[in-house]
Coordinates of C-alpha atoms in Angstrom, one line a residue:
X1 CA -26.8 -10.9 40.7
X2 CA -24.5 -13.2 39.0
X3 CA -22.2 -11.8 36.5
X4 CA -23.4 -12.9 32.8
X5 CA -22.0 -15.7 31.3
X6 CA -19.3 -15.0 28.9
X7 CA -19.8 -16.5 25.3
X8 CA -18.1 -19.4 24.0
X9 CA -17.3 -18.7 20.8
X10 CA -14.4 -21.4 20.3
X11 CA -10.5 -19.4 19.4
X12 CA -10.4 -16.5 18.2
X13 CA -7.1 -14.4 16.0
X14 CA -6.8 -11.1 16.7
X15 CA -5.0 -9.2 13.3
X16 CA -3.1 -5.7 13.2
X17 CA -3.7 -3.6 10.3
X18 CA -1.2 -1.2 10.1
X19 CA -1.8 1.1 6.7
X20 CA -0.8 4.2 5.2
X21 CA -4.0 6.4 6.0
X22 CA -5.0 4.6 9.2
X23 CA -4.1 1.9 12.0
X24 CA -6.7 -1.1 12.8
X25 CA -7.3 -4.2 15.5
X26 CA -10.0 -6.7 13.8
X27 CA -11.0 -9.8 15.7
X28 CA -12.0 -13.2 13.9
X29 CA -13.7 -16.2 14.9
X30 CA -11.0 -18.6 13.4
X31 CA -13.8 -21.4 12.7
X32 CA -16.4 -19.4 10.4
X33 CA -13.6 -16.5 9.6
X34 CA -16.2 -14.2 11.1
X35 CA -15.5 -10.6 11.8
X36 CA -16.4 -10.0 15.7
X37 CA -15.0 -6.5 16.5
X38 CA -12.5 -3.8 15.5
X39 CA -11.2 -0.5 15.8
X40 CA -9.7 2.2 13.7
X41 CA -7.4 5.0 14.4
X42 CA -6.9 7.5 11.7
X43 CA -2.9 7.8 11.0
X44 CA -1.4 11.4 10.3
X45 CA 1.2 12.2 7.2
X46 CA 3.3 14.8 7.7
X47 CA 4.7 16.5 4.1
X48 CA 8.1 18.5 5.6
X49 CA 9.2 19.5 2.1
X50 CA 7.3 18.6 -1.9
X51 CA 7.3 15.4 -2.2
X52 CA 8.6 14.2 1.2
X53 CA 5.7 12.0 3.4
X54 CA 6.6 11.2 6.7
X55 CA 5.1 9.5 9.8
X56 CA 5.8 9.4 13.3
X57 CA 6.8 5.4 14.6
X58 CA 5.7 6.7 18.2
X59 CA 2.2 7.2 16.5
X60 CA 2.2 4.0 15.1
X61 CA 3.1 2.2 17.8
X62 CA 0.5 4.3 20.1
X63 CA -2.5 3.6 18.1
X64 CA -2.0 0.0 17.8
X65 CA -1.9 -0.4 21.4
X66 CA -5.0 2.1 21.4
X67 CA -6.9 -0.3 18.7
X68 CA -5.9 -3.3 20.9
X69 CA -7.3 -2.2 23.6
X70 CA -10.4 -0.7 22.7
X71 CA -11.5 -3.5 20.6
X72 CA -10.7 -5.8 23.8
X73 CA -13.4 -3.2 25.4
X74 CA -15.7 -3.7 22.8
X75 CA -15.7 -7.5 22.6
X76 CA -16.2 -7.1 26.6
X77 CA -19.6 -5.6 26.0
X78 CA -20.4 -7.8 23.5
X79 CA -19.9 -10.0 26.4
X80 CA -16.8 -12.6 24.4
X81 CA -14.1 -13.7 26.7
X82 CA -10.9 -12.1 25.6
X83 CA -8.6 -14.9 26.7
X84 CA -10.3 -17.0 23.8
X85 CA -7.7 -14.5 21.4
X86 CA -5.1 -17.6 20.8
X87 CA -2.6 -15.2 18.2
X88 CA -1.8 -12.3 16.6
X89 CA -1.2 -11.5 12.9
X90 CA 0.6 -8.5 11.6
X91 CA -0.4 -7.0 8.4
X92 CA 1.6 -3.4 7.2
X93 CA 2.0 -0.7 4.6
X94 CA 5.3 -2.3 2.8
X95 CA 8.2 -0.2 2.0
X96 CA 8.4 2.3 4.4
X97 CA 11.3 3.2 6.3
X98 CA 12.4 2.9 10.1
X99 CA 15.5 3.6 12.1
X100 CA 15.2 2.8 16.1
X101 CA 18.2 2.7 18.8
X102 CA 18.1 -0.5 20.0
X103 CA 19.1 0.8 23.2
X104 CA 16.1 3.4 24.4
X105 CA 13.5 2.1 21.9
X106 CA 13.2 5.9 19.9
X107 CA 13.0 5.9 16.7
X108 CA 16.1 8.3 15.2
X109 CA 14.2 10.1 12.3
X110 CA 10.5 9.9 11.3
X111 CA 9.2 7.1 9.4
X112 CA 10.2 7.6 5.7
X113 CA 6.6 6.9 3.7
X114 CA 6.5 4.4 0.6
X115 CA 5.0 7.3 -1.3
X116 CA 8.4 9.4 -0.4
X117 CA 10.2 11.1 -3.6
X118 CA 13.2 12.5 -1.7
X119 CA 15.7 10.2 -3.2
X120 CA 15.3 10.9 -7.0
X121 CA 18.8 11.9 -7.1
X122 CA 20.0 8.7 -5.6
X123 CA 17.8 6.6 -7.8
X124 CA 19.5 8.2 -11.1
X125 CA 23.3 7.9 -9.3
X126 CA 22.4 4.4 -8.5
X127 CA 20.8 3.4 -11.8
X128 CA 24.4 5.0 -13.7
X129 CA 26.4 2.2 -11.9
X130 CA 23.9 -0.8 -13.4
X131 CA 25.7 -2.1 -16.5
X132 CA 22.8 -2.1 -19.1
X133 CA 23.6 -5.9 -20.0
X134 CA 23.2 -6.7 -16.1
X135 CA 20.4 -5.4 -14.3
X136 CA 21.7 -7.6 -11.2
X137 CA 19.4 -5.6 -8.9
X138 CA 16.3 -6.5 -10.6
X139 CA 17.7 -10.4 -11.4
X140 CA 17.9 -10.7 -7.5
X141 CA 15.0 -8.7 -5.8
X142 CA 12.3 -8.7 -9.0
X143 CA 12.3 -5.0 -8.4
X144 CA 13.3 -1.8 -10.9
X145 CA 15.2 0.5 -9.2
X146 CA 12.9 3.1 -7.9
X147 CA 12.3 5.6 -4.6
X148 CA 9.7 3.4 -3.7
X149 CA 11.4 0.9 -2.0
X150 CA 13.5 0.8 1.2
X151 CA 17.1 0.4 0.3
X152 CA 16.7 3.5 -1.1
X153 CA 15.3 5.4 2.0
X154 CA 18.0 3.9 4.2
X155 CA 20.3 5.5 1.9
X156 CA 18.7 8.6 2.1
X157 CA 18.7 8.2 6.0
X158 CA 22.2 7.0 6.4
X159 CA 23.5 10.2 4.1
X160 CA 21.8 12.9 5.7
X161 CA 20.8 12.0 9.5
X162 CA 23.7 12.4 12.1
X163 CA 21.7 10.9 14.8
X164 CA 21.1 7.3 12.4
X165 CA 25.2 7.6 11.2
X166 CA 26.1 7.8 15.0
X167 CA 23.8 5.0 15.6
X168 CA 25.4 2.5 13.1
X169 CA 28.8 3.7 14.2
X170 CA 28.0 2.8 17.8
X171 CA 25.9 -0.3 17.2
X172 CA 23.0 1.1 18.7
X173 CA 21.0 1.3 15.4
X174 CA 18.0 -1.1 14.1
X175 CA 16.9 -0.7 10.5
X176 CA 13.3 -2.4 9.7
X177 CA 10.1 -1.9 7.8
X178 CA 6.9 -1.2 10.0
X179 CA 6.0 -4.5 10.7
X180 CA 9.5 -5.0 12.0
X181 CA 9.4 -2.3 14.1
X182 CA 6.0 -3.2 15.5
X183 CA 7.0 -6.9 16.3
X184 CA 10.1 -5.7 17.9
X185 CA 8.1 -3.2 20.0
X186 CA 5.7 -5.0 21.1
X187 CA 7.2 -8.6 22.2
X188 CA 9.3 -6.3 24.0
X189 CA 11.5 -3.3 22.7
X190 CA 14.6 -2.4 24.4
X191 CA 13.7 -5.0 26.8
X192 CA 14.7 -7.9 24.8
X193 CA 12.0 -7.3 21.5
X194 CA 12.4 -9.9 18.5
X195 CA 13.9 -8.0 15.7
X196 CA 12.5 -9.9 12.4
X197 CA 10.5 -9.1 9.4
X198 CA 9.1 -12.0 7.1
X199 CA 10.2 -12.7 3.7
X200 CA 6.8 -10.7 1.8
X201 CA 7.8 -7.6 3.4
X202 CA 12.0 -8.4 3.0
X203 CA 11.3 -8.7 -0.8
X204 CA 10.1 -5.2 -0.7
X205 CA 13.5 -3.7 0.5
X206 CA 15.4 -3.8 -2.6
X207 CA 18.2 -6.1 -0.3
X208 CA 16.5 -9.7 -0.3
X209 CA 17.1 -12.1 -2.6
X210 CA 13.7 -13.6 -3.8
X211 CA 15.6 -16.8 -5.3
X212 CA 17.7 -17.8 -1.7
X213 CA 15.2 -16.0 0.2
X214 CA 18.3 -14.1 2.5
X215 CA 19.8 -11.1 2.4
X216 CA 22.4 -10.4 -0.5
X217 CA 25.3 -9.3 -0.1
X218 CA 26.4 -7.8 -3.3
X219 CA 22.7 -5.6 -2.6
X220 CA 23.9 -4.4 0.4
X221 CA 27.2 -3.2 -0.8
X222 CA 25.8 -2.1 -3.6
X223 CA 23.5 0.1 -1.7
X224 CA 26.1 0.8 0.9
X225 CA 23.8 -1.0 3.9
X226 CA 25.9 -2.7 7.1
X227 CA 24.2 -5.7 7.1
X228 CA 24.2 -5.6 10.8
X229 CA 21.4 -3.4 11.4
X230 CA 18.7 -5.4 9.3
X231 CA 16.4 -7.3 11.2
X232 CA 16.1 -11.7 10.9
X233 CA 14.1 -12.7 8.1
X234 CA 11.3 -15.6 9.1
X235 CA 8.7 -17.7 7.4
X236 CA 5.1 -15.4 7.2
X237 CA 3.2 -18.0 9.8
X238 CA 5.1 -18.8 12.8
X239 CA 5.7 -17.6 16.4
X240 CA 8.1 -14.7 16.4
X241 CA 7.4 -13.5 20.0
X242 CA 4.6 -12.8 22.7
X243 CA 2.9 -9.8 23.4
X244 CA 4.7 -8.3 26.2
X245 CA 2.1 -5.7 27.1
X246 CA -1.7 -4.1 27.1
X247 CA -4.8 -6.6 27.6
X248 CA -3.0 -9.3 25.4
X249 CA 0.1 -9.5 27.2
X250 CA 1.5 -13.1 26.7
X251 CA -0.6 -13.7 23.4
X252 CA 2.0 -14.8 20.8
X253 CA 2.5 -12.4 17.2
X254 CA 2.3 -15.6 14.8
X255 CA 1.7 -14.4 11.6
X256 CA 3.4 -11.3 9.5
X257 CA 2.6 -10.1 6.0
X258 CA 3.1 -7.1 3.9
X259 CA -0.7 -5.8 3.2
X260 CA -0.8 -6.6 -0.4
X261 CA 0.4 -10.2 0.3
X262 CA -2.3 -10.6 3.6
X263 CA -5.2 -9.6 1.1
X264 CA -4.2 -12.6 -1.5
X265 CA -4.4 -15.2 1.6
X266 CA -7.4 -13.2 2.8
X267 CA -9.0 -13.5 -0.8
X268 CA -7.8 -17.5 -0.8
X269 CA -5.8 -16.8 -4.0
X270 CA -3.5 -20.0 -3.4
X271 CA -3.8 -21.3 -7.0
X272 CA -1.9 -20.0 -9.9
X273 CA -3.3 -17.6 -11.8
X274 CA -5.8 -16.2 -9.2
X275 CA -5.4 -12.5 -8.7
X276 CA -6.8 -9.6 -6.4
X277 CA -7.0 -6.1 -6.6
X278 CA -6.7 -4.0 -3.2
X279 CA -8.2 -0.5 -3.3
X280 CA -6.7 1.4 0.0
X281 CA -4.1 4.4 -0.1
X282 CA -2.3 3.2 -3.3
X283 CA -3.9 0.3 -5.7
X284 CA -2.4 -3.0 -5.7
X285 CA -3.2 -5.8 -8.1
X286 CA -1.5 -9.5 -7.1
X287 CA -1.6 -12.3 -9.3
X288 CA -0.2 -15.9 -7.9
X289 CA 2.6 -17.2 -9.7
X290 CA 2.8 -20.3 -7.7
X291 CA 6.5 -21.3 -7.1
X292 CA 8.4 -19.7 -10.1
X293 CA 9.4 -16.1 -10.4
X294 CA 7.9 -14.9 -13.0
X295 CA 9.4 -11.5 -14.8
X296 CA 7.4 -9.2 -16.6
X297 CA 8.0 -7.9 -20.1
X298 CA 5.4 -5.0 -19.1
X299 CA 6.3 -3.2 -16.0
X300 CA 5.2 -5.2 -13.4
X301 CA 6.9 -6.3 -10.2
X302 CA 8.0 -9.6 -9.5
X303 CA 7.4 -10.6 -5.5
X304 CA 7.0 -13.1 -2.7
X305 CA 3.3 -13.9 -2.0
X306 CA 3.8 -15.8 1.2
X307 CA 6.0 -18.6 2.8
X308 CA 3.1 -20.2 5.5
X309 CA 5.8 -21.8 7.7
X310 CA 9.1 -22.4 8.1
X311 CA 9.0 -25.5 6.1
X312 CA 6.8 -24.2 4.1
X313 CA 7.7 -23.7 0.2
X314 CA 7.7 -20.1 -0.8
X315 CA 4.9 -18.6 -3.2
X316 CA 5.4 -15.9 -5.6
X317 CA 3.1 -12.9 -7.4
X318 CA 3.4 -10.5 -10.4
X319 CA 2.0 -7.4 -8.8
X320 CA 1.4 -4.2 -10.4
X321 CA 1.9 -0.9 -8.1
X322 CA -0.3 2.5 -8.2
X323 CA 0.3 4.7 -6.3
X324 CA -2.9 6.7 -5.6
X325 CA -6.2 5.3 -4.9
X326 CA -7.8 6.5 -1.7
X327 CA -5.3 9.1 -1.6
X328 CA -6.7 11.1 -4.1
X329 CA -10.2 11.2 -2.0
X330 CA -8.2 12.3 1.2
X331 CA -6.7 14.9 -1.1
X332 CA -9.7 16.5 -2.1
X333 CA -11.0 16.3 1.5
X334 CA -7.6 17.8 3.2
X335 CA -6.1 20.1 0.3
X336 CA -9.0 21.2 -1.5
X337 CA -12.1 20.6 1.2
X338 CA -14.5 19.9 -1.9
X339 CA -15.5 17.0 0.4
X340 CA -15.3 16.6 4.4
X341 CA -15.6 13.1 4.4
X342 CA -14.2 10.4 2.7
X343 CA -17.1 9.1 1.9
X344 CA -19.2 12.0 0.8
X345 CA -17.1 11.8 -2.9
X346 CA -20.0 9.0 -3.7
X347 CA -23.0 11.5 -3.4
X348 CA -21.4 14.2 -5.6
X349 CA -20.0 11.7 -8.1
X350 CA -23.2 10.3 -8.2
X351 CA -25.3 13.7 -8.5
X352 CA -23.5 14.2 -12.5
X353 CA -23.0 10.5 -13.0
X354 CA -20.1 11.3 -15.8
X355 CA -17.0 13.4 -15.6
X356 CA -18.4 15.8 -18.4
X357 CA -14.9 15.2 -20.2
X358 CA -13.0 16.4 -17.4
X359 CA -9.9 13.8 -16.7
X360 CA -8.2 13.7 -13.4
X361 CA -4.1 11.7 -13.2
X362 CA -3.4 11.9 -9.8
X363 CA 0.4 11.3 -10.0
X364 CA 1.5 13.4 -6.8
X365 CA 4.6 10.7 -6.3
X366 CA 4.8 10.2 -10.3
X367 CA 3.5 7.0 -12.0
X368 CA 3.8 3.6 -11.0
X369 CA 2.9 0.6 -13.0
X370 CA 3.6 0.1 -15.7
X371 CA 5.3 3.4 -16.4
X372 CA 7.9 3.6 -13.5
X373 CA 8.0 7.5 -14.4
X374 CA 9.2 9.3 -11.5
X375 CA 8.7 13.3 -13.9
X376 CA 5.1 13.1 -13.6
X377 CA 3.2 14.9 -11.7
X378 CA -0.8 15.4 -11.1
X379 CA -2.9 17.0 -13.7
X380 CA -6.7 18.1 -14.1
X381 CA -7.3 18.7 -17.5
X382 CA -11.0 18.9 -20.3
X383 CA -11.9 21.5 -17.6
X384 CA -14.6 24.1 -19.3
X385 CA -17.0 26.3 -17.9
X386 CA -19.8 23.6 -16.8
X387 CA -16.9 21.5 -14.7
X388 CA -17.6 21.8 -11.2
X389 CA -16.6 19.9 -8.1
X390 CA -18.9 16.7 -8.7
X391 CA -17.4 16.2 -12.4
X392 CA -13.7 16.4 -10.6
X393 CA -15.0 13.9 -8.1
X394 CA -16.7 11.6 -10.5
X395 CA -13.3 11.9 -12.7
X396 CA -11.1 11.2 -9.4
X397 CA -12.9 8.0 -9.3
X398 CA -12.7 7.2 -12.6
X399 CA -8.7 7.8 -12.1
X400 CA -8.7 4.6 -10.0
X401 CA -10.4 2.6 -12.4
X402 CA -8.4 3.8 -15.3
X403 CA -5.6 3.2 -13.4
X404 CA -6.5 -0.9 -12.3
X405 CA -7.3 -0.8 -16.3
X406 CA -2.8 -0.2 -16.7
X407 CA -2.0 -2.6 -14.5
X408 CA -4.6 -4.9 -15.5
X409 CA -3.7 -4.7 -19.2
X410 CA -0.3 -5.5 -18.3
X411 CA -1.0 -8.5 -16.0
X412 CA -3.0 -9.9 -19.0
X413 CA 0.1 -9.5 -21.2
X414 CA 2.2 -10.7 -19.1
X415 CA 0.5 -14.0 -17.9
X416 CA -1.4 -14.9 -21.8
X417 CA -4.7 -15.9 -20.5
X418 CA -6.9 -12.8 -19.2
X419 CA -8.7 -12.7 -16.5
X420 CA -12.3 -13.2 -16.9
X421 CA -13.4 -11.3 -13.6
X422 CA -11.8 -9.6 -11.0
X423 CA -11.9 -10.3 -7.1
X424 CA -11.5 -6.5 -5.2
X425 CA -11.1 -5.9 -1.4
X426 CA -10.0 -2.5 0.9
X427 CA -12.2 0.0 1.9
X428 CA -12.6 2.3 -1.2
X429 CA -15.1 -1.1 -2.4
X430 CA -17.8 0.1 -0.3
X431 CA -18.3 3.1 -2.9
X432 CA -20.9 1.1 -5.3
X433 CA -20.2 4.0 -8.0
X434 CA -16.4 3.0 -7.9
X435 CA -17.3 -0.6 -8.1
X436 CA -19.9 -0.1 -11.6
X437 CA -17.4 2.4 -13.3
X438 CA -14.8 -0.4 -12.8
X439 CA -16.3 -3.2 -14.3
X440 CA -17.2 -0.6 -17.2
X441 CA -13.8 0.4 -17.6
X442 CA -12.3 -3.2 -17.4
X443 CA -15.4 -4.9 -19.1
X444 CA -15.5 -7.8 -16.9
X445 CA -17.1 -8.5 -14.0
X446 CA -16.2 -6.9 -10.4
X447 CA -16.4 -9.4 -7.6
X448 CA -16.2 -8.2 -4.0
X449 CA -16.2 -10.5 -1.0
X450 CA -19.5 -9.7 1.8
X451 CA -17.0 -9.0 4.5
X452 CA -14.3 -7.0 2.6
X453 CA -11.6 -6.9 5.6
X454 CA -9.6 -9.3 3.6
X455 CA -5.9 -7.8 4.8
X456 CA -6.8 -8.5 8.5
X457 CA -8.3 -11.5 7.6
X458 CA -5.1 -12.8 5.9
X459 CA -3.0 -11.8 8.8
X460 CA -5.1 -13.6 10.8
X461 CA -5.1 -16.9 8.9
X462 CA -1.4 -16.5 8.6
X463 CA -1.4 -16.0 12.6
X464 CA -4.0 -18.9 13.2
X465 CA -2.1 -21.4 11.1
X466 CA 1.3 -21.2 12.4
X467 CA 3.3 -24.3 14.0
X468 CA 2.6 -23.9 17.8
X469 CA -0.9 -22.3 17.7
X470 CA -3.1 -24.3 15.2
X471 CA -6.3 -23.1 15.0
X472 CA -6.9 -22.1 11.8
X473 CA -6.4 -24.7 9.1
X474 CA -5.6 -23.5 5.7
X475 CA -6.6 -26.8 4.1
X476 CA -9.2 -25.8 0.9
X477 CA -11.8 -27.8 2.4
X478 CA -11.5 -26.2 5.7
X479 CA -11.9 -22.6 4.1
X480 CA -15.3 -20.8 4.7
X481 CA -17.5 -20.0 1.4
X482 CA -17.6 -16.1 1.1
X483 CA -20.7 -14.5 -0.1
X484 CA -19.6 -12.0 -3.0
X485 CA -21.3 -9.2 -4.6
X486 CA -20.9 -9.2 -8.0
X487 CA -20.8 -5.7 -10.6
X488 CA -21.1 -6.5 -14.5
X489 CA -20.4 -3.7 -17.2
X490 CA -22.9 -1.9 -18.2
X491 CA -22.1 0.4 -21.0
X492 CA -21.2 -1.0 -24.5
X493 CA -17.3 -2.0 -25.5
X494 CA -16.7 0.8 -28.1
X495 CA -17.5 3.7 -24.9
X496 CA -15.2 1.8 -22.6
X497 CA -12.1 1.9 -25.2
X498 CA -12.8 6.0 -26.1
X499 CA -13.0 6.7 -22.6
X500 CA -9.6 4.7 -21.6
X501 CA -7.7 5.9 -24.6
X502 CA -8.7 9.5 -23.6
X503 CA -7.4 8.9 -20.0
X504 CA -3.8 7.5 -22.0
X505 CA -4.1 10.7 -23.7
X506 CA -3.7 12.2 -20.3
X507 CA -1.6 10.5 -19.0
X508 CA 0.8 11.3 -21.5
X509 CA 0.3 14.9 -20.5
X510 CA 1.5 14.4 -17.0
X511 CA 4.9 13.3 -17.8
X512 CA 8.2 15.4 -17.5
X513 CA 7.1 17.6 -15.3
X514 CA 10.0 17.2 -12.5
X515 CA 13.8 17.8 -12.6
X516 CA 15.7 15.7 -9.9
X517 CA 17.0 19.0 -9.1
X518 CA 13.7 20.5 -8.5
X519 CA 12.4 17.7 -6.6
X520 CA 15.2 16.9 -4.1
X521 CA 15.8 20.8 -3.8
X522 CA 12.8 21.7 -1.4
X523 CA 12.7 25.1 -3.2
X524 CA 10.5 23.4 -6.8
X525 CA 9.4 25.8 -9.3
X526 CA 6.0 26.4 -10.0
X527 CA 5.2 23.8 -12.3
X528 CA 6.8 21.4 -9.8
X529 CA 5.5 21.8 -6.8
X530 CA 2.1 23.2 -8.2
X531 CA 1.0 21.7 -11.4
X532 CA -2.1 20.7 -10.8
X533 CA -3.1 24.0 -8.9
X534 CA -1.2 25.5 -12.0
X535 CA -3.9 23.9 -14.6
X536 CA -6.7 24.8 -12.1
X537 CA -5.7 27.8 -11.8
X538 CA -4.5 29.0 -15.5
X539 CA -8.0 27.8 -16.6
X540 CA -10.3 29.6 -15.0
X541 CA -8.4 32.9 -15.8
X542 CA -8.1 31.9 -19.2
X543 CA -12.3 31.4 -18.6
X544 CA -12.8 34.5 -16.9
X545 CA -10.9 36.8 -19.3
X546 CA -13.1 34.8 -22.0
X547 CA -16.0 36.3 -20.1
X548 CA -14.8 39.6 -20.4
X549 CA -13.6 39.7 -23.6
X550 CA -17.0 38.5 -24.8
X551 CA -18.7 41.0 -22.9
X552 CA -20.0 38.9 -21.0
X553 CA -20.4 40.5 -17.4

């Protein structure tokens, strides 16, 4: 019997998801930007010490050559020629930090997490030596000066890591971000791998210049960095190398984006003034700037968009950073098992359909935008005897929205015209009840795209379009329509505003509750390392000895 005939489905872009929480492959028809296949592996964080997140590169690495290959398997049975995959695009968790020897491939300490708080100490030592009329660090990268970016990591890793320092003394070291240590990995490692990284994902390092677009060299002696060990800094959309390896081998990695900065392509923010919001470990809200930096008066960060091509002129975005989105549902899951899967937190939030007064400020790496408060910590507080597990859920969600509310508010100050809707994407938008409460909260509407893979999908435009492969074209006429679902607010104004300026209330409550001794120490006292099991905790004994003092059996 003849073998059946393979489907002819015109090119296709394959697109590498690399996130905090998990690792994906996702397949696209590069004519209709239809999704044809993916896989996901889940991606474990390792918490040595409070408030250190680590992750292993050799993981990484692993499970994108595990989603590569078992998505090739799938689009086998589903009977679509593999060789019709014409590029690659990388897409990446920004931030955190990697040190590899060149020579053997290994990575010299564990990946160092975005969400990482180790370097406090260094953050406040650093931030002495800024004169107060010359914030030159944030001038040149857009950036405040925060443990959330890399410079700071490297430091950290440089200082305290004999294997890296040995490394750099004896030129064997390579210092990149993950989609740096991906590309170089995979177009061949120690074999002659491409060590690059594009400019989205340089701006996030705290050592690139978003004006000359190249590495600065008062930053990195500033910071202390030999300039030797960081990788080439390209264009987001062209070839850097070809697959050297696995089912794809000899397909070329075209396209390379820091997440935040895929899901603007994939949402087609190209004008000024559109804006996304990306709901996946951390909550990210872009807003196109077109080609000027624009600084913010309200705490958010200036960055590079995308550069599509080498001669390509470079776009720019005010984003505002939180740090914990999804997070806090894989927190209840793994630390507290009120849930067992992610997704179950919509059925018990949906079972109360309120909070019951009970406020949730997930600040287990401090706050983000637009505080920049690395003191505060995670609080549950308005608990009483009714709370249970579904108000705590339902107020976890909530946290998000009040959250995108900040950053929002900000963005709106910071540009003059509000928006009049916001476009969402990342996997927490599947929850419907996440979706209402935040139009609610915002009071405007929520608009979500059908197909809400919209990182992938911008890696893969990126990927598509680049000089040498061609098969996607970015011109607006040539972009598919997107079907959207669409959430309008559906309580009244005035119960928005009490409800938000409660969560402020909150908010407020969470701060100071770290010392950079405590924090850097390993040894935190209680209301360090335990605050939020310390609120828990204190109020149901205060509740319980109520009982008893009442009588009350």
């Amino acid at each position: 019997m003849a073998a059946a005939k393979k489907a002819v489905l015109g090119p296709l872009v394959g697109a590498v998801d690399q996130g905090t929480s998990s690792t994906r492959f996702l397949v696209f028809n590069s004519k209709t930007a239809e999704l044809l296949s993916h896989h996901q592996v889940e991606i474990k964080q390792e918490f040595p010490r409070e408030g250190w997140v680590e992750q292993d590169p050799k993981e990484i690495l692993q499970s994108v050559y595990e989603c590569i290959e078992k998505t090739c398997e799938k689009l086998g049975q589903l009977n679509i020629d593999i060789s019709n995959i014409k590029a690659i695009g990388v897409s990446n968790q920004r931030e955190t930090t990697v040190v590899w020897d060149k020579l053997t491939g290994e990575p010299l300490y564990n990946a160092v997490v975005w969400l990482d708080l180790r370097t406090q100490s260094t953050v406040e030592n650093l931030s002495k030596r800024i004169p107060g009329n010359n914030n030159f660090v944030k001038s040149k990268t857009g950036l405040p000066l925060s443990t959330y970016f890399s410079a700071v990591k490297l430091r950290w890793l440089l200082d305290n890591v004999r294997k890296v320092q040995r490394a750099v003394e004896e030129d064997r070291a390579l210092f990149g971000t993950i989609d740096s240590w991906l590309i170089w990995s995979l177009t061949g490692g120690a074999h002659g791998g491409v060590h690059c990284t594009d400019v989205t994902n340089a701006s996030r390092t705290m050592l690139f210049n978003i004006h000359s677009l190249e590495w600065d060299k008062e930053l990195c002696e500033f910071f202390e960095i030999p300039m030797k060990i960081l990788p080439n800094v390209r264009s987001s959309s062209e070839i850097y190398g070809l697959m050297k390896a696995g089912a794809l081998e000899g397909v070329p990695i075209s396209g390379c984006l820091g997440d935040q900065s895929a899901a603007l392509v994939g949402q087609m923010c190209f004008q000024d003034g559109q804006a996304k919001n990306t709901y996946g470990t951390g909550c990210f809200l872009l807003c196109n700037t077109g080609r000027k930096c624009v600084f913010s008066e309200h705490g958010l960060l200036t960055t590079v968009a995308y550069k599509l091509g080498r001669d390509k002129p470079v776009y720019y975005a005010l984003e505002g950073s939180v740090a914990i989105a999804g997070a806090v549902i894989r927190w209840l899951r793994d630390n507290l098992g009120i849930i067992k899967t992610s997704e179950e937190i919509e059925k018990l939030a949906k079972e109360v359909g309120t909070s019951y007064g009970c406020y949730f400020v997930p600040a287990f790496s401090g706050l983000y935008a637009p505080y920049w408060e690395p003191s505060a910590r995670g609080i549950i507080c308005g608990l009483t005897q009714f709370t249970n597990k579904c108000h705590i859920a339902f107020a976890a969600l909530e946290a998000v929205c009040f959250q995108t509310r900040e950053i929002l508010d900000a963005m709106n100050r910071d540009c003059g015209i509000p928006l009049s809707h916001l476009q969402v994407d990342g996997g927490m938008t599947n929850n419907k009840i996440l979706m209402q409460l935040q139009a609610d909260i915002l009071y405007i509407p929520v608009v979500k795209p059908s197909m809400p893979e919209t990182t992938a999908l911008g890696a893969a435009m990126a990927a598509g379009a680049a000089e040498g492969v061609g098969v996607w074209s970015l011109e607006p006429e040539d972009l598919s329509a997107v079907t959207m679902e669409r959430f309008e607010p559906q309580i009244n104004a005035e119960e928005s505003e009490i409800r938000y300026s409660t969560w402020k209330k909150a908010v407020m409550k969470s701060v100071g509750w770290v010392t950079t001794q405590s924090s850097e120490s390993g040894d935190p006292s209680i209301f360090c390392s335990l605050p939020l099991g310390f609120f828990i905790v204190s109020s149901m004994v205060m509740l319980i000895g109520a009982r008893y003092i009442s009588g009350i059996p």
